[in-house]
JSON list of C-alpha atoms in Angstrom, two decimals:
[
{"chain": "A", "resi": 23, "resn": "UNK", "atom": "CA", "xyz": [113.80, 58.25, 167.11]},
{"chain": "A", "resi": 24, "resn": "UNK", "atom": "CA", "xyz": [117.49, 56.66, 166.80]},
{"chain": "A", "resi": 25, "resn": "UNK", "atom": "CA", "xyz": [120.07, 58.21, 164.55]},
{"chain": "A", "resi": 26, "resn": "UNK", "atom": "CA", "xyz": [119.69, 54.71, 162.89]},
{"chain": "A", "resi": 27, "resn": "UNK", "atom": "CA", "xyz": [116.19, 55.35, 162.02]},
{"chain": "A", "resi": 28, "resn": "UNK", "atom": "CA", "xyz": [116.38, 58.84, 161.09]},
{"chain": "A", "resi": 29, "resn": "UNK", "atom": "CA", "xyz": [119.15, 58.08, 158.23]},
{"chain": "A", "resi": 30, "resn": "UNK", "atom": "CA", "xyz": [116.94, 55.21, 157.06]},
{"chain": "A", "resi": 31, "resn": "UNK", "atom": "CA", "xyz": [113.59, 57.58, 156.88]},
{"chain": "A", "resi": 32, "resn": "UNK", "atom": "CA", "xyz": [116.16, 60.29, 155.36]},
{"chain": "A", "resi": 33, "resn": "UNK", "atom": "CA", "xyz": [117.63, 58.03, 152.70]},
{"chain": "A", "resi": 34, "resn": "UNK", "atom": "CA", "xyz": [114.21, 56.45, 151.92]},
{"chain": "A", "resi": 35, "resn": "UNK", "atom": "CA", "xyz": [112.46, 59.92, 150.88]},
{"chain": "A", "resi": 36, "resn": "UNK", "atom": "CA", "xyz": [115.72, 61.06, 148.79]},
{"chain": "A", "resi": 37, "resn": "UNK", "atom": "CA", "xyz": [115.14, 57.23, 146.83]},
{"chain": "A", "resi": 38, "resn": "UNK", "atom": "CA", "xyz": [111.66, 58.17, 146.52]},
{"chain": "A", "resi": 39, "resn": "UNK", "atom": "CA", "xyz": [112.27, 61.63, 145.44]},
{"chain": "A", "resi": 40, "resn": "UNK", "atom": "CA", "xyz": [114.73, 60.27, 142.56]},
{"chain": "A", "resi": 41, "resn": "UNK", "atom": "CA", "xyz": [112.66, 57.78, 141.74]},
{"chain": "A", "resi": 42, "resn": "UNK", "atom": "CA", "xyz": [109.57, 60.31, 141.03]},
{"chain": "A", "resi": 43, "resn": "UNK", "atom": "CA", "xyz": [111.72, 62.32, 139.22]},
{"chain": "A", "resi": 44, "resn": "UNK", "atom": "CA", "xyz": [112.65, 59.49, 136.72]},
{"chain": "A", "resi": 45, "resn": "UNK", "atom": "CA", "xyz": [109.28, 58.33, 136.38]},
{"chain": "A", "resi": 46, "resn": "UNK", "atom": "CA", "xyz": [108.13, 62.26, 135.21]},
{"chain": "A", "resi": 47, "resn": "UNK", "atom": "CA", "xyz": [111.37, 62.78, 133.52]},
{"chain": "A", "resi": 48, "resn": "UNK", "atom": "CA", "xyz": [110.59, 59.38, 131.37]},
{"chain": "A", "resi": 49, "resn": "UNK", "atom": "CA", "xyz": [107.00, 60.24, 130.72]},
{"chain": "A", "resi": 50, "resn": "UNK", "atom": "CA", "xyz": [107.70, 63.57, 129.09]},
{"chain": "A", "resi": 51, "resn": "UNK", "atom": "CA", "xyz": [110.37, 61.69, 127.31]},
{"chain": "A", "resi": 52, "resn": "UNK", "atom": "CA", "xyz": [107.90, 59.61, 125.73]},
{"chain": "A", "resi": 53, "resn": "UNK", "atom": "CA", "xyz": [105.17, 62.20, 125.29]},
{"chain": "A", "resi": 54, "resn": "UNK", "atom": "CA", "xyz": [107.69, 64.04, 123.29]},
{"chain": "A", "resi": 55, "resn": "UNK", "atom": "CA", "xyz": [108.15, 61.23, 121.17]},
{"chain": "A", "resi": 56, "resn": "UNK", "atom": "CA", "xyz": [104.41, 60.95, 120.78]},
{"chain": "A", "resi": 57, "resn": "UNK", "atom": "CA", "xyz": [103.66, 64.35, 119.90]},
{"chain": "A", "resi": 58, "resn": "UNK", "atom": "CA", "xyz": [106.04, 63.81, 117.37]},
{"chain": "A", "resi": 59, "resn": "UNK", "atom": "CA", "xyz": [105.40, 60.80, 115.52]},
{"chain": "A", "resi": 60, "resn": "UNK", "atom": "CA", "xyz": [101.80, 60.08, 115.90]},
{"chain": "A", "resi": 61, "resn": "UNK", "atom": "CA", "xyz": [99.88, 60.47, 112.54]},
{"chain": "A", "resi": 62, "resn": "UNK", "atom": "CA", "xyz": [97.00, 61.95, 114.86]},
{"chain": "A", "resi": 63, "resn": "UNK", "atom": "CA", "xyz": [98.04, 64.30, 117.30]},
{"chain": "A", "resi": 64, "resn": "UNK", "atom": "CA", "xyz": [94.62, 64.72, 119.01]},
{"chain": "A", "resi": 65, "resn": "UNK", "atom": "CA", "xyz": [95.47, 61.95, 121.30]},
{"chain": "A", "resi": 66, "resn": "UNK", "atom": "CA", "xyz": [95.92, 62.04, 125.44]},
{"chain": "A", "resi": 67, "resn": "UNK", "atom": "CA", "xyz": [98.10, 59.25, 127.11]},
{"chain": "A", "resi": 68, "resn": "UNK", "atom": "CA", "xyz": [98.82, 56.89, 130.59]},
{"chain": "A", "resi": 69, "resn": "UNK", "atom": "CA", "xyz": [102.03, 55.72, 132.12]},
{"chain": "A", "resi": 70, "resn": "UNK", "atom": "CA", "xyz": [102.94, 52.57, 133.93]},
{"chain": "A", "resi": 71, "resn": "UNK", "atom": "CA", "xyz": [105.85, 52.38, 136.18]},
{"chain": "A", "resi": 72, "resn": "UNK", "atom": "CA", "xyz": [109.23, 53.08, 134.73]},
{"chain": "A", "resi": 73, "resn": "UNK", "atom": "CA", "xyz": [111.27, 49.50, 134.66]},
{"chain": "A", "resi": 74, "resn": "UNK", "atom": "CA", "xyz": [114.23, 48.19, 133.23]},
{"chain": "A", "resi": 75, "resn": "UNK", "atom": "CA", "xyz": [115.45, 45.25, 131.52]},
{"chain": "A", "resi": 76, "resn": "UNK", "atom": "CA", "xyz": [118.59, 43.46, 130.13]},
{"chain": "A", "resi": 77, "resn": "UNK", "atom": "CA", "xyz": [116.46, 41.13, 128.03]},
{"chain": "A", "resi": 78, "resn": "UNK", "atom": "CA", "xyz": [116.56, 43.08, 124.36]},
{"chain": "A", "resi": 79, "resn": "UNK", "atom": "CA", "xyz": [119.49, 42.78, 122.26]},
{"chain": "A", "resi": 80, "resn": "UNK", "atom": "CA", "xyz": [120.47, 44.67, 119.21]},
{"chain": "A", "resi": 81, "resn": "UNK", "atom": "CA", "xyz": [118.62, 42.45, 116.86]},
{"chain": "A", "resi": 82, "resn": "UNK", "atom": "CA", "xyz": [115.11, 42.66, 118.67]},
{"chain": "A", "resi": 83, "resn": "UNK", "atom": "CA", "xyz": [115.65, 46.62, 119.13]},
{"chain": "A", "resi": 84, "resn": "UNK", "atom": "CA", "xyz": [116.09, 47.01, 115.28]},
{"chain": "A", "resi": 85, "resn": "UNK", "atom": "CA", "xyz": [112.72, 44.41, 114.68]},
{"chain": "A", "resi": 86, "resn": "UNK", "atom": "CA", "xyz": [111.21, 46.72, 116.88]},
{"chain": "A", "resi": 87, "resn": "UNK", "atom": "CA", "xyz": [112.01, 49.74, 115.40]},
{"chain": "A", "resi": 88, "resn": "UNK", "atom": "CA", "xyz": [111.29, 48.20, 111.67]},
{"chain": "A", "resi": 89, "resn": "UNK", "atom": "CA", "xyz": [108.23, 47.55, 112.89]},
{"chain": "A", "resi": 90, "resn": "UNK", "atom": "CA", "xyz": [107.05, 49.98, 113.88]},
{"chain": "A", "resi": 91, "resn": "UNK", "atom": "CA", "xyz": [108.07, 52.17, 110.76]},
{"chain": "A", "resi": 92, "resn": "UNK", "atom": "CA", "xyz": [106.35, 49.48, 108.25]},
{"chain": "A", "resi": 93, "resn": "UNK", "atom": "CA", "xyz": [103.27, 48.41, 110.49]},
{"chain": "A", "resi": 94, "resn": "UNK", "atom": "CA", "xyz": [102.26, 50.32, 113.59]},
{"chain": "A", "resi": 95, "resn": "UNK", "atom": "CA", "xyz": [99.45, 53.15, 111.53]},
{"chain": "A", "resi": 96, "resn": "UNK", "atom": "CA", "xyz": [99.25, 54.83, 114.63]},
{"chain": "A", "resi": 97, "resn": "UNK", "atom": "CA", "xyz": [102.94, 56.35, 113.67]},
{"chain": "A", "resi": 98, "resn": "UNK", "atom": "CA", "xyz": [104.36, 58.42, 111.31]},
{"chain": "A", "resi": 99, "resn": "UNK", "atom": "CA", "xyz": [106.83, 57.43, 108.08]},
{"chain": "A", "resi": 100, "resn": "UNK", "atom": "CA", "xyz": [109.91, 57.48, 109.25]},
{"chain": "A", "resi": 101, "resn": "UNK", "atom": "CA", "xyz": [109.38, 57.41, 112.64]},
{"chain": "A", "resi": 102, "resn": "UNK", "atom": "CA", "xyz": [112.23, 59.11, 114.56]},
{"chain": "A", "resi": 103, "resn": "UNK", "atom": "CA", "xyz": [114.42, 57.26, 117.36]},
{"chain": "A", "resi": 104, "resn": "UNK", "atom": "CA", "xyz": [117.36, 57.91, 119.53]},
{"chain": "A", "resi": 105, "resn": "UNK", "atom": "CA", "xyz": [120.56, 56.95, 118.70]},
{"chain": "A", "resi": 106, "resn": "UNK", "atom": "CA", "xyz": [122.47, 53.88, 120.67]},
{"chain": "A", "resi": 107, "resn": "UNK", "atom": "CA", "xyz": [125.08, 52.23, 121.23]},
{"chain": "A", "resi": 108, "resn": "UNK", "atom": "CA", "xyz": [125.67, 48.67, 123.08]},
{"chain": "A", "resi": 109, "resn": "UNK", "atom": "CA", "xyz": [123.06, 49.36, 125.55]},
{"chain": "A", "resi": 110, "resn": "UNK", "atom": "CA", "xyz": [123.67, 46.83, 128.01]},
{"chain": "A", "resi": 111, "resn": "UNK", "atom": "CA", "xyz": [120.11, 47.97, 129.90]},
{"chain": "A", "resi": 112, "resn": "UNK", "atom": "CA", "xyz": [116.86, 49.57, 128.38]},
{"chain": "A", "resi": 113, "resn": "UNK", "atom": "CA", "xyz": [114.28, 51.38, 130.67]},
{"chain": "A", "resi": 114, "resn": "UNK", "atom": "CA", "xyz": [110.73, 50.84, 129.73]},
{"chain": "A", "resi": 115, "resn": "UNK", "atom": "CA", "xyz": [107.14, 52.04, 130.53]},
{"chain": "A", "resi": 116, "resn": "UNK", "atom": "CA", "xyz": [104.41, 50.76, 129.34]},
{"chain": "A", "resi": 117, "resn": "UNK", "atom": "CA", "xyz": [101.86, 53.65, 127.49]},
{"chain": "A", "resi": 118, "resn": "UNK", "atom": "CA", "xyz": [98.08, 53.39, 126.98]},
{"chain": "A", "resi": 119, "resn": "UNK", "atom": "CA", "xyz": [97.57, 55.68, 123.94]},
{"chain": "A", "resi": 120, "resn": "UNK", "atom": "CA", "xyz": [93.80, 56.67, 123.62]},
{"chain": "A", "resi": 121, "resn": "UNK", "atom": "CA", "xyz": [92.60, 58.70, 120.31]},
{"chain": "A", "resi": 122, "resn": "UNK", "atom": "CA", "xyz": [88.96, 59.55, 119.91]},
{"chain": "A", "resi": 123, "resn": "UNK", "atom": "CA", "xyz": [87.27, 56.12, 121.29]},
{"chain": "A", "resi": 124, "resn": "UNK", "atom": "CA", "xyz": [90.06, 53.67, 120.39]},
{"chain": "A", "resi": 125, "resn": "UNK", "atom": "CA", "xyz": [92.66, 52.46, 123.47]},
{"chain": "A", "resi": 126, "resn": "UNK", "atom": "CA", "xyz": [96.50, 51.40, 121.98]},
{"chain": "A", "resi": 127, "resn": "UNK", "atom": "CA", "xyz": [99.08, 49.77, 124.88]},
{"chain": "A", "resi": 128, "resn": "UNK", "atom": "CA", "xyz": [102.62, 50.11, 123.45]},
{"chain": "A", "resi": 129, "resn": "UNK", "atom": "CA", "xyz": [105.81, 49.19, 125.85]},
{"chain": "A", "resi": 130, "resn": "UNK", "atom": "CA", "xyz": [108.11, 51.98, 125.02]},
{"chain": "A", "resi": 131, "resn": "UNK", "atom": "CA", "xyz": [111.87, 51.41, 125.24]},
{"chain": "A", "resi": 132, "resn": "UNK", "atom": "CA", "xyz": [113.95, 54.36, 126.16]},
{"chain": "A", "resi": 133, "resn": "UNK", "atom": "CA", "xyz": [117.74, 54.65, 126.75]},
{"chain": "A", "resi": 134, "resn": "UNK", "atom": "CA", "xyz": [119.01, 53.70, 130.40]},
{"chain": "A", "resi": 135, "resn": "UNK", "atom": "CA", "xyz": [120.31, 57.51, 130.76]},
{"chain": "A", "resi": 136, "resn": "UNK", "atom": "CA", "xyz": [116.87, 58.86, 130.37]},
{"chain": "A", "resi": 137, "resn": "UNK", "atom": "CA", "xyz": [118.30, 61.22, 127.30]},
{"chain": "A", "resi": 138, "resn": "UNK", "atom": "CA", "xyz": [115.63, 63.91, 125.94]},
{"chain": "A", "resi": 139, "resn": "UNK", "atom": "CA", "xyz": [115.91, 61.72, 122.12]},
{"chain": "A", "resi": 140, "resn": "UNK", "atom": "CA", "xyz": [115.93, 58.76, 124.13]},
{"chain": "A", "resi": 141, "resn": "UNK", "atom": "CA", "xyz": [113.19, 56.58, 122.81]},
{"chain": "A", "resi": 142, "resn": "UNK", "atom": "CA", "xyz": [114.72, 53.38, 121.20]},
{"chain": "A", "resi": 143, "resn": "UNK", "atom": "CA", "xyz": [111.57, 51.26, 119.95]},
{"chain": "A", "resi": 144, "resn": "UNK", "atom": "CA", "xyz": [107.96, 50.87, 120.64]},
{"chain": "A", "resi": 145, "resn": "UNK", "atom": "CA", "xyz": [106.61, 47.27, 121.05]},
{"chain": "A", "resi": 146, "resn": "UNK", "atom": "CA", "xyz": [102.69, 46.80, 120.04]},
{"chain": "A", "resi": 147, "resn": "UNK", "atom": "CA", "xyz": [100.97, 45.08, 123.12]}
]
C-alpha cells in the first residue's frame, strides 16, 4: 500500500472514530434530558443519526420550546433546556420514544458543542 493510501485509510478511521463518539456522546445527551423531563419514566428510546442544520432561528427555537412546555403530555411542567446564545448551527437527532405500547418520534435539537445541558427544543413529529 502507498503512503498516499495509508494516510487516507488512517484519516478515514480517526473521522469515523469522532464521528461515533458524537453520535454516543449526543444520545446520552438526550437520554439525560429524557430521564429528566418525561412525566413517565418507564420508557426505553432509539436514535437516528446525529445531523445538523442552520435552518432554526431564535423565534422557531422559542415556539419549540413553548410548545413543548404547554402541549407535548409526554413532558414535564417546566420542562428544562439548555441555555443559548446566537447559535448559528443546531445538531439534531431524531428520537423514537416508546412507553408501554405507545411509539412518540420527536427531533431533538441540541447545542452545536454537544454540552451535557445541551438540549435546546424538542419538535413533535
Amino acid at each position: 500500500m502507498t503512503h498516499m493510501k495509508k494516510y487516507f485509510v488512517v484519516f478515514f478511521a480517526l473521522l469515523l472514530l469522532a464521528a461515533c463518539s458524537e453520535q454516543q456522546k449526543a444520545e446520552r445527551i438526550v437520554k439525560r434530558f429524557l430521564d429528566e423531563n418525561l412525566v413517565n419514566s418507564d420508557y426505553s428510546c432509539g436514535f437516528g443519526n446525529m445531523a445538523s442544520t442552520r435552518r432554526i432561528d431564535d423565534k422557531q427555537l422559542l415556539r419549540m420550546q413553548d410548545q413543548t412546555r404547554n402541549g407535548d403530555k409526554l413532558f414535564k411542567r417546566p420542562t428544562r433546556y439548555g441555555a443559548y446564545k446566537e447559535l448559528g448551527e443546531l445538531r439534531y437527532l431524531k428520537t423514537t420514544i416508546i412507553q408501554d405500547k405507545d411509539t412518540f418520534v420527536r427531533t431533538v435539537y441540541l447545542h452545536p458543542e454537544l454540552r451535557d445541558d445541551g438540549v435546546m427544543a424538542v419538535k413533535e413529529n
